[in-house]
Coordinates of N, CA and C in Angstrom, one line a residue:
M78 N 2.3 17.7 -19.1 CA 2.8 17.1 -17.9 C 2.2 17.7 -16.7
P79 N 2.0 17.0 -15.6 CA 1.4 17.6 -14.3 C 2.2 18.8 -13.9
T80 N 1.5 19.8 -13.4 CA 2.1 21.0 -12.9 C 1.6 21.2 -11.5
Q81 N 2.1 22.3 -10.8 CA 1.6 22.6 -9.5 C 0.1 22.9 -9.6
D82 N -0.3 23.5 -10.7 CA -1.8 23.8 -10.9 C -2.6 22.5 -11.0
T83 N -2.0 21.4 -11.6 CA -2.7 20.2 -11.6 C -3.0 19.7 -10.2
L84 N -1.9 19.7 -9.4 CA -2.1 19.2 -8.0 C -3.0 20.1 -7.2
Q85 N -2.9 21.4 -7.5 CA -3.8 22.4 -6.8 C -5.3 22.1 -7.1
F86 N -5.5 21.8 -8.4 CA -6.9 21.5 -8.7 C -7.4 20.3 -8.0
L87 N -6.6 19.3 -7.8 CA -7.0 18.1 -7.1 C -7.2 18.4 -5.6
K88 N -6.4 19.2 -5.1 CA -6.6 19.6 -3.7 C -7.9 20.4 -3.5
N89 N -8.1 21.3 -4.4 CA -9.4 22.1 -4.4 C -10.6 21.2 -4.5
L90 N -10.5 20.2 -5.4 CA -11.6 19.2 -5.6 C -11.9 18.4 -4.4
E91 N -10.8 18.0 -3.7 CA -11.0 17.3 -2.4 C -11.8 18.1 -1.4
E92 N -11.5 19.4 -1.4 CA -12.2 20.3 -0.4 C -13.5 20.7 -0.9
N93 N -13.8 20.5 -2.2 CA -15.1 21.0 -2.7 C -15.7 19.9 -3.6
N94 N -15.9 18.7 -3.0 CA -16.3 17.6 -3.8 C -17.8 17.5 -4.0
N95 N -18.2 18.4 -4.9 CA -19.6 18.4 -5.3 C -19.8 18.9 -6.7
R96 N -20.9 18.5 -7.3 CA -21.1 18.8 -8.8 C -21.2 20.3 -9.1
E97 N -21.7 21.1 -8.2 CA -21.8 22.5 -8.4 C -20.4 23.1 -8.6
W98 N -19.5 22.8 -7.6 CA -18.2 23.4 -7.7 C -17.5 22.8 -8.9
F99 N -17.6 21.6 -9.2 CA -16.9 21.0 -10.3 C -17.3 21.6 -11.7
Q100 N -18.6 21.8 -11.8 CA -19.1 22.5 -13.1 C -18.6 23.9 -13.2
A101 N -18.5 24.6 -12.0 CA -18.0 26.0 -12.0 C -16.6 26.1 -12.4
H102 N -15.8 25.0 -12.1 CA -14.4 24.9 -12.4 C -14.1 23.9 -13.5
R103 N -15.0 23.7 -14.4 CA -14.8 22.8 -15.5 C -13.6 23.1 -16.3
Q104 N -13.3 24.3 -16.6 CA -12.1 24.6 -17.4 C -10.8 24.2 -16.7
D105 N -10.8 24.5 -15.3 CA -9.6 24.0 -14.5 C -9.4 22.5 -14.6
Y106 N -10.5 21.8 -14.6 CA -10.5 20.4 -14.7 C -9.9 19.9 -16.1
E107 N -10.4 20.6 -17.1 CA -10.0 20.2 -18.5 C -8.5 20.4 -18.6
T108 N -8.0 21.5 -18.1 CA -6.6 21.8 -18.1 C -5.7 20.8 -17.4
A109 N -6.2 20.5 -16.2 CA -5.5 19.5 -15.3 C -5.5 18.1 -16.0
K110 N -6.7 17.8 -16.6 CA -6.8 16.5 -17.2 C -5.9 16.4 -18.5
A111 N -5.8 17.5 -19.2 CA -4.9 17.5 -20.4 C -3.4 17.3 -20.0
S112 N -3.0 17.9 -18.8 CA -1.7 17.7 -18.4 C -1.4 16.2 -18.0
F113 N -2.4 15.6 -17.4 CA -2.3 14.1 -17.1 C -2.3 13.3 -18.3
E114 N -3.1 13.6 -19.3 CA -3.1 12.9 -20.5 C -1.7 12.9 -21.3
K115 N -1.1 14.1 -21.2 CA 0.2 14.3 -21.8 C 1.2 13.4 -21.1
L116 N 1.2 13.4 -19.8 CA 2.0 12.5 -19.1 C 1.8 11.0 -19.5
C117 N 0.6 10.6 -19.5 CA 0.3 9.2 -19.9 C 0.8 8.9 -21.3
H118 N 0.7 9.8 -22.2 CA 1.1 9.6 -23.6 C 2.6 9.3 -23.6
E119 N 3.4 10.1 -22.8 CA 4.8 9.9 -22.8 C 5.2 8.6 -22.1
I120 N 4.5 8.2 -21.1 CA 4.7 7.0 -20.4 C 4.4 5.8 -21.3
L121 N 3.2 5.8 -22.0 CA 2.8 4.7 -22.8 C 3.8 4.6 -24.0
F122 N 4.3 5.7 -24.5 CA 5.2 5.7 -25.6 C 6.5 5.0 -25.2
G123 N 7.0 5.3 -24.0 CA 8.2 4.7 -23.5 C 8.0 3.2 -23.1
L124 N 6.9 2.9 -22.6 CA 6.6 1.5 -22.2 C 6.5 0.6 -23.4
A125 N 5.9 1.1 -24.5 CA 5.8 0.3 -25.7 C 7.1 -0.1 -26.3
K126 N 8.2 0.5 -25.9 CA 9.5 0.1 -26.4 C 10.0 -1.1 -25.6
V127 N 9.5 -1.4 -24.5 CA 9.9 -2.5 -23.7 C 8.8 -3.6 -23.5
Q128 N 7.6 -3.3 -24.0 CA 6.5 -4.2 -24.0 C 5.7 -4.1 -25.3
D129 N 5.9 -5.1 -26.2 CA 5.4 -5.0 -27.5 C 3.9 -4.9 -27.6
D130 N 3.2 -5.5 -26.6 CA 1.7 -5.6 -26.7 C 1.1 -4.2 -26.3
L131 N 1.9 -3.2 -26.0 CA 1.3 -1.9 -25.7 C 1.4 -1.0 -26.9
V132 N 2.0 -1.4 -28.0 CA 2.2 -0.5 -29.2 C 0.9 0.1 -29.7
N133 N -0.1 -0.7 -29.8 CA -1.4 -0.2 -30.4 C -2.4 0.3 -29.3
T134 N -2.0 0.4 -28.1 CA -2.8 0.9 -27.0 C -3.0 2.4 -27.1
R135 N -4.2 2.9 -26.9 CA -4.5 4.3 -26.9 C -4.5 4.9 -25.5
V136 N -4.0 6.1 -25.3 CA -3.9 6.7 -24.0 C -5.3 6.9 -23.4
K137 N -6.3 7.2 -24.2 CA -7.6 7.4 -23.7 C -8.2 6.2 -23.1
D138 N -7.7 5.0 -23.5 CA -8.2 3.7 -23.0 C -7.5 3.3 -21.7
C139 N -6.5 4.0 -21.4 CA -5.7 3.8 -20.2 C -6.3 4.6 -19.0
I140 N -6.8 5.7 -19.2 CA -7.2 6.7 -18.2 C -8.6 6.4 -17.6
F141 N -8.6 6.3 -16.3 CA -9.9 6.1 -15.6 C -10.7 7.4 -15.5
R142 N -12.0 7.3 -15.5 CA -12.8 8.5 -15.3 C -12.6 9.1 -13.9
I143 N -12.8 10.3 -13.7 CA -12.7 11.0 -12.4 C -13.9 10.8 -11.6
N144 N -15.0 10.4 -12.3 CA -16.3 10.2 -11.5 C -16.2 8.9 -10.7
R145 N -16.7 9.0 -9.5 CA -16.8 7.8 -8.7 C -18.0 7.0 -8.9
D146 N -18.0 5.7 -8.7 CA -19.2 4.9 -8.7 C -19.7 4.8 -7.3
I147 N -20.7 5.5 -7.0 CA -21.2 5.7 -5.6 C -22.4 4.8 -5.3
R148 N -22.8 4.0 -6.2 CA -24.0 3.2 -6.1 C -24.0 2.3 -4.8
F149 N -22.9 1.8 -4.4 CA -22.8 0.9 -3.3 C -21.8 1.4 -2.2
S150 N -21.6 2.7 -2.3 CA -20.7 3.3 -1.3 C -21.4 4.2 -0.3
K151 N -20.9 4.2 0.9 CA -21.5 5.1 1.9 C -21.0 6.5 1.6
D152 N -19.8 6.6 1.0 CA -19.3 7.9 0.7 C -19.9 8.4 -0.7
K153 N -20.7 9.4 -0.7 CA -21.4 9.8 -1.9 C -20.7 11.0 -2.6
S154 N -19.4 11.2 -2.3 CA -18.6 12.2 -3.0 C -18.6 11.8 -4.5
P155 N -19.0 12.7 -5.4 CA -19.1 12.2 -6.8 C -17.8 12.1 -7.5
Y156 N -16.7 12.6 -7.0 CA -15.4 12.6 -7.8 C -14.3 12.0 -7.0
K157 N -13.4 11.4 -7.7 CA -12.1 10.9 -7.1 C -11.2 12.1 -6.8
K158 N -10.3 12.0 -5.9 CA -9.4 13.1 -5.5 C -8.1 12.9 -6.2
F159 N -8.0 12.1 -7.2 CA -6.8 11.8 -7.9 C -7.1 11.5 -9.4
F160 N -6.0 11.6 -10.2 CA -6.1 11.1 -11.6 C -5.4 9.7 -11.6
S161 N -5.9 8.8 -12.4 CA -5.3 7.5 -12.4 C -5.4 6.9 -13.8
A162 N -4.5 5.9 -14.0 CA -4.4 5.2 -15.3 C -3.8 3.8 -15.1
A163 N -4.2 2.9 -16.0 CA -3.6 1.6 -16.0 C -3.1 1.3 -17.4
F164 N -1.8 0.9 -17.4 CA -1.2 0.7 -18.7 C -1.1 -0.8 -19.0
G165 N -2.0 -1.3 -19.8 CA -2.0 -2.7 -20.2 C -2.4 -2.8 -21.7
P166 N -2.3 -4.0 -22.3 CA -2.7 -4.2 -23.7 C -4.1 -3.8 -23.9
G167 N -4.3 -2.7 -24.7 CA -5.7 -2.2 -24.9 C -6.2 -1.3 -23.9
G168 N -5.4 -1.0 -22.9 CA -5.8 0.0 -21.9 C -6.2 -0.6 -20.5
R169 N -7.0 0.1 -19.8 CA -7.2 -0.2 -18.4 C -8.1 -1.5 -18.2
Q170 N -8.8 -1.9 -19.3 CA -9.6 -3.1 -19.2 C -9.0 -4.2 -19.9
S171 N -7.7 -4.4 -19.8 CA -6.9 -5.4 -20.5 C -7.3 -6.8 -20.0
G172 N -7.8 -6.9 -18.7 CA -8.1 -8.2 -18.2 C -6.8 -8.9 -17.6
R173 N -5.7 -8.1 -17.6 CA -4.4 -8.7 -17.1 C -3.9 -7.9 -15.9
I174 N -2.8 -8.2 -15.4 CA -2.2 -7.4 -14.3 C -1.4 -6.3 -15.0
D175 N -1.7 -5.1 -14.7 CA -1.1 -3.9 -15.4 C -0.4 -3.0 -14.5
F176 N 0.3 -2.0 -15.1 CA 1.0 -1.0 -14.3 C -0.1 0.0 -13.9
F177 N -0.2 0.4 -12.7 CA -1.2 1.4 -12.2 C -0.5 2.6 -11.7
L178 N -0.9 3.8 -12.2 CA -0.4 5.1 -11.8 C -1.5 6.0 -11.2
Q179 N -1.2 6.6 -10.1 CA -2.2 7.5 -9.5 C -1.5 8.8 -9.1
I180 N -2.0 9.9 -9.6 CA -1.5 11.2 -9.2 C -2.4 11.9 -8.2
Q181 N -1.9 12.2 -7.1 CA -2.6 12.7 -5.9 C -1.7 13.7 -5.1
P182 N -2.2 14.8 -4.8 CA -1.4 15.8 -4.1 C -1.0 15.4 -2.7
D183 N -0.2 16.2 -2.0 CA 0.3 15.9 -0.7 C 1.1 14.7 -0.6
N184 N 2.0 14.5 -1.6 CA 2.9 13.4 -1.7 C 2.3 12.0 -1.6
Q185 N 1.1 11.9 -2.2 CA 0.4 10.6 -2.2 C 0.3 10.0 -3.6
S186 N 1.1 10.5 -4.5 CA 1.1 9.8 -5.9 C 1.8 8.5 -5.8
T187 N 1.3 7.5 -6.5 CA 1.9 6.2 -6.5 C 2.0 5.5 -7.8
L188 N 2.9 4.6 -8.0 CA 3.1 3.7 -9.1 C 3.1 2.3 -8.5
G189 N 2.3 1.4 -9.1 CA 2.4 0.0 -8.5 C 1.7 -1.0 -9.4
G190 N 1.6 -2.2 -8.9 CA 1.0 -3.3 -9.6 C 1.1 -4.6 -8.9
G191 N 0.3 -5.5 -9.2 CA 0.4 -6.8 -8.6 C -0.9 -7.5 -8.5
M192 N -1.0 -8.6 -7.6 CA -2.2 -9.4 -7.4 C -3.1 -8.6 -6.5
W193 N -4.3 -8.3 -7.0 CA -5.3 -7.6 -6.2 C -6.7 -8.2 -6.5
E194 N -7.4 -8.6 -5.4 CA -8.7 -9.2 -5.6 C -8.6 -10.4 -6.6
P195 N -7.7 -11.3 -6.4 CA -7.7 -12.4 -7.4 C -8.9 -13.4 -7.2
T196 N -9.2 -14.1 -8.3 CA -10.2 -15.1 -8.2 C -9.7 -16.2 -7.3
S197 N -10.6 -17.1 -6.8 CA -10.1 -18.2 -6.0 C -9.2 -19.1 -6.8
T198 N -9.4 -19.3 -8.1 CA -8.6 -20.1 -8.9 C -7.2 -19.5 -9.0
H199 N -7.1 -18.2 -9.2 CA -5.8 -17.5 -9.3 C -5.1 -17.5 -8.0
L200 N -5.8 -17.4 -6.9 CA -5.1 -17.4 -5.6 C -4.5 -18.8 -5.4
A201 N -5.3 -19.8 -5.7 CA -4.9 -21.2 -5.6 C -3.6 -21.5 -6.4
S202 N -3.6 -20.9 -7.6 CA -2.5 -21.1 -8.5 C -1.2 -20.4 -8.0
F203 N -1.4 -19.2 -7.4 CA -0.4 -18.4 -6.8 C 0.3 -19.2 -5.7
R204 N -0.5 -19.7 -4.8 CA 0.0 -20.5 -3.6 C 0.6 -21.8 -4.1
Q205 N 0.1 -22.4 -5.0 CA 0.7 -23.7 -5.5 C 2.0 -23.4 -6.1
E206 N 2.2 -22.3 -6.8 CA 3.5 -22.0 -7.5 C 4.5 -21.7 -6.4
I207 N 4.1 -21.0 -5.3 CA 5.0 -20.7 -4.2 C 5.5 -22.0 -3.6
D208 N 4.5 -22.9 -3.4 CA 4.8 -24.2 -2.7 C 5.8 -25.0 -3.6
Y209 N 5.6 -25.0 -4.9 CA 6.4 -25.8 -5.8 C 7.8 -25.1 -6.1
N210 N 7.7 -23.8 -6.3 CA 8.9 -23.1 -6.8 C 9.0 -21.7 -6.2
P211 N 9.2 -21.6 -4.9 CA 9.3 -20.3 -4.3 C 10.4 -19.4 -4.8
A212 N 11.5 -20.1 -5.3 CA 12.7 -19.3 -5.7 C 12.4 -18.4 -6.9
H213 N 11.4 -18.7 -7.7 CA 11.1 -17.9 -8.9 C 10.6 -16.5 -8.4
L214 N 9.5 -16.5 -7.6 CA 8.9 -15.3 -7.2 C 9.9 -14.5 -6.2
K215 N 10.5 -15.2 -5.3 CA 11.4 -14.6 -4.4 C 12.6 -14.0 -5.1
G216 N 13.0 -14.6 -6.2 CA 14.1 -14.1 -7.0 C 13.8 -12.7 -7.6
I217 N 12.5 -12.5 -7.8 CA 12.1 -11.2 -8.4 C 11.9 -10.1 -7.3
I218 N 11.0 -10.5 -6.3 CA 10.6 -9.5 -5.3 C 11.6 -9.2 -4.2
E219 N 12.6 -10.1 -4.1 CA 13.7 -9.9 -3.0 C 15.0 -9.3 -3.6
K220 N 15.0 -9.0 -4.9 CA 16.1 -8.3 -5.4 C 16.3 -7.0 -4.8
E221 N 17.5 -6.5 -4.6 CA 17.7 -5.3 -3.9 C 17.1 -4.1 -4.6
E222 N 17.2 -4.1 -5.9 CA 16.6 -3.0 -6.7 C 15.1 -2.9 -6.5
F223 N 14.5 -4.1 -6.6 CA 13.0 -4.2 -6.4 C 12.6 -3.7 -5.0
R224 N 13.2 -4.2 -4.0 CA 12.9 -3.9 -2.7 C 13.1 -2.5 -2.3
N225 N 14.2 -1.9 -2.9 CA 14.4 -0.5 -2.6 C 13.4 0.4 -3.3
Y226 N 13.0 0.1 -4.5 CA 12.1 0.9 -5.2 C 10.6 0.7 -4.8
Y227 N 10.3 -0.6 -4.4 CA 8.9 -0.9 -4.0 C 8.9 -1.4 -2.6
P228 N 9.1 -0.5 -1.6 CA 9.1 -0.9 -0.2 C 7.8 -1.1 0.4
Y229 N 6.7 -0.6 -0.3 CA 5.4 -0.7 0.2 C 4.6 -1.9 -0.4
I230 N 3.9 -2.6 0.5 CA 3.1 -3.7 0.1 C 1.6 -3.5 0.5
S231 N 0.7 -3.6 -0.4 CA -0.7 -3.5 0.0 C -1.3 -4.9 -0.3
G232 N -1.9 -5.5 0.8 CA -2.4 -6.8 0.6 C -2.8 -7.4 1.9
D233 N -4.0 -7.9 2.0 CA -4.4 -8.6 3.3 C -3.9 -10.0 3.3
K234 N -3.8 -10.5 4.5 CA -3.4 -11.9 4.7 C -4.5 -12.6 5.5
V235 N -4.5 -13.9 5.3 CA -5.5 -14.8 6.1 C -5.0 -14.8 7.5
K236 N -5.9 -14.8 8.4 CA -5.6 -14.8 9.9 C -5.0 -16.1 10.3
L237 N -5.6 -17.2 9.8 CA -5.1 -18.5 10.1 C -4.3 -19.0 9.0
M238 N -4.0 -20.3 8.9 CA -3.2 -20.9 7.9 C -4.1 -21.0 6.6
P239 N -3.5 -20.8 5.4 CA -4.3 -21.1 4.2 C -4.5 -22.6 4.1
K240 N -5.7 -22.9 3.6 CA -6.1 -24.3 3.5 C -5.1 -25.1 2.8
G241 N -4.6 -26.2 3.4 CA -3.7 -27.1 2.7 C -2.3 -26.9 3.1
Y242 N -2.0 -25.8 3.9 CA -0.6 -25.5 4.3 C -0.5 -25.4 5.8
T243 N 0.7 -25.8 6.3 CA 0.9 -25.8 7.7 C 1.8 -24.6 8.2
A244 N 1.7 -24.4 9.5 CA 2.4 -23.2 10.0 C 3.9 -23.3 9.9
D245 N 4.4 -24.5 9.7 CA 5.9 -24.7 9.6 C 6.4 -24.6 8.2
H246 N 5.5 -24.3 7.2 CA 5.9 -24.2 5.8 C 7.0 -23.0 5.7
P247 N 8.1 -23.3 5.1 CA 9.2 -22.3 5.0 C 8.8 -20.9 4.4
D248 N 7.7 -20.9 3.6 CA 7.2 -19.7 3.0 C 5.8 -19.4 3.4
I249 N 5.5 -19.7 4.6 CA 4.1 -19.5 5.1 C 3.7 -18.0 5.0
E250 N 4.6 -17.1 5.2 CA 4.2 -15.7 5.2 C 3.8 -15.2 3.8
L251 N 4.4 -15.7 2.8 CA 4.0 -15.5 1.4 C 2.7 -16.1 1.1
L252 N 2.5 -17.4 1.6 CA 1.3 -18.1 1.3 C 0.1 -17.5 1.9
K253 N 0.3 -16.8 3.0 CA -0.8 -16.1 3.7 C -1.5 -15.0 2.9
Y254 N -0.7 -14.4 2.0 CA -1.3 -13.2 1.3 C -2.5 -13.6 0.4
K255 N -3.5 -12.7 0.5 CA -4.7 -12.8 -0.3 C -4.6 -11.9 -1.5
Q256 N -3.8 -10.8 -1.3 CA -3.4 -9.9 -2.3 C -1.9 -9.6 -2.1
L257 N -1.2 -9.2 -3.2 CA 0.2 -8.9 -3.1 C 0.5 -7.8 -4.1
F258 N 0.3 -6.6 -3.7 CA 0.4 -5.4 -4.6 C 1.5 -4.5 -4.1
F259 N 2.5 -4.3 -4.9 CA 3.7 -3.5 -4.5 C 3.5 -2.1 -5.1
Y260 N 3.9 -1.1 -4.3 CA 3.8 0.3 -4.9 C 4.9 1.2 -4.3
H261 N 5.2 2.2 -5.1 CA 6.2 3.2 -4.9 C 5.5 4.6 -4.8
K262 N 6.0 5.4 -3.8 CA 5.4 6.7 -3.6 C 6.3 7.8 -4.2
F263 N 5.6 8.8 -4.8 CA 6.3 10.0 -5.3 C 5.9 11.2 -4.5
T264 N 6.9 12.1 -4.4 CA 6.6 13.4 -3.8 C 6.0 14.3 -4.8
D265 N 5.3 15.4 -4.4 CA 4.8 16.3 -5.3 C 5.9 17.0 -6.2
K266 N 7.0 17.2 -5.6 CA 8.2 17.7 -6.3 C 8.6 16.8 -7.4
E267 N 8.6 15.5 -7.2 CA 8.9 14.6 -8.2 C 7.9 14.6 -9.4
V268 N 6.6 14.7 -9.0 CA 5.5 14.6 -10.0 C 5.6 15.7 -11.0
I269 N 6.0 16.9 -10.5 CA 6.0 18.1 -11.4 C 7.3 18.3 -12.1
A270 N 8.3 17.4 -11.8 CA 9.6 17.5 -12.4 C 9.5 17.1 -13.9
R271 N 10.4 17.7 -14.7 CA 10.4 17.5 -16.1 C 10.7 16.1 -16.5
D272 N 11.4 15.3 -15.7 CA 11.7 13.9 -16.0 C 10.8 12.9 -15.4
F273 N 9.6 13.4 -14.9 CA 8.7 12.5 -14.2 C 8.3 11.3 -15.0
A274 N 7.9 11.5 -16.3 CA 7.5 10.4 -17.2 C 8.6 9.3 -17.2
Q275 N 9.9 9.8 -17.3 CA 11.0 8.8 -17.4 C 11.1 8.1 -16.1
Q276 N 10.9 8.8 -15.0 CA 10.9 8.1 -13.6 C 9.9 7.0 -13.6
V277 N 8.7 7.3 -14.1 CA 7.6 6.3 -14.1 C 8.0 5.1 -14.9
I278 N 8.5 5.4 -16.1 CA 8.9 4.3 -17.0 C 10.0 3.4 -16.4
E279 N 11.0 4.0 -15.7 CA 12.0 3.2 -15.1 C 11.4 2.4 -13.9
G280 N 10.4 2.9 -13.2 CA 9.8 2.2 -12.2 C 9.0 1.0 -12.7
C281 N 8.4 1.2 -13.9 CA 7.6 0.1 -14.5 C 8.6 -1.0 -15.0
V282 N 9.7 -0.7 -15.4 CA 10.7 -1.7 -15.9 C 11.1 -2.5 -14.7
I283 N 11.3 -1.9 -13.5 CA 11.6 -2.7 -12.3 C 10.5 -3.6 -11.9
L284 N 9.3 -3.2 -12.1 CA 8.1 -3.9 -11.7 C 7.7 -5.0 -12.7
K285 N 8.1 -4.8 -13.9 CA 7.6 -5.7 -15.0 C 7.9 -7.2 -14.8
P286 N 9.0 -7.6 -14.3 CA 9.2 -9.1 -14.0 C 8.1 -9.7 -13.1
Y287 N 7.7 -8.9 -12.1 CA 6.7 -9.4 -11.2 C 5.3 -9.5 -11.9
L288 N 5.0 -8.5 -12.7 CA 3.7 -8.6 -13.4 C 3.8 -9.7 -14.5
D289 N 4.9 -9.8 -15.1 CA 5.0 -10.9 -16.1 C 4.8 -12.3 -15.4
Y290 N 5.4 -12.4 -14.2 CA 5.2 -13.7 -13.4 C 3.8 -14.0 -13.2
L291 N 3.0 -12.9 -12.8 CA 1.6 -13.1 -12.5 C 0.8 -13.4 -13.8
N292 N 1.1 -12.7 -14.8 CA 0.3 -12.8 -16.1 C 0.6 -14.2 -16.7
E293 N 1.8 -14.7 -16.6 CA 2.1 -16.0 -17.1 C 1.4 -17.1 -16.3
L294 N 1.4 -16.9 -15.0 CA 0.8 -17.8 -14.1 C -0.8 -17.9 -14.2
F295 N -1.4 -16.7 -14.4 CA -2.8 -16.6 -14.4 C -3.4 -16.8 -15.8
Y296 N -2.7 -16.3 -16.8 CA -3.4 -16.2 -18.1 C -2.7 -16.9 -19.3
D297 N -1.4 -16.9 -19.2 CA -0.6 -17.4 -20.4 C -0.6 -18.9 -20.4
N298 N -0.8 -19.6 -19.3 CA -0.8 -21.0 -19.3 C -2.1 -21.7 -19.3
V299 N -3.2 -20.9 -19.5 CA -4.5 -21.4 -19.4 C -4.8 -22.3 -20.7

């Protein structure tokens, strides 16, 4: 499980984001990585009880590499300043909408999921579904439990009206979204708590109806 040393390693890495420092502190990295892997194992074990298609998923397939892809980035820092994982059937490359966990110091750890960088076809399907049956999605994301746990939304909106819809549409604000990703923040104190894995699992259970909605819309009806 993550400890204060795990978070401290990530803070040190952010301040010394270069290969020389990383190699000199390789053992610290391996220890911190092992603590994150143990956390992910507990989370995946718990999620498999509520989502059958995760039963045969391996932890190592859920965890993202700490190395950054800097080929097309102005920021040439070689390493991420966080540990992250996606829990989906088969791991992070499930091709579906998965639970995403990020462990980052200074109270920046998050759990979330949702529509992010959708294809034009998926975005059109999302808007069409809202137009035809807004109550389904709103019944999920406007529940008090959901809104209290996931108060943060990450997602750009179109500046003008989405094509085919007018400004007086009753759900125009939902239709404007190009992404709709909900997330919950954890404090460092919560991350290093003994029950953190269970906290994440409970958060995933709250988020699951929204992810199921998207996966059914995008993939299950194809």
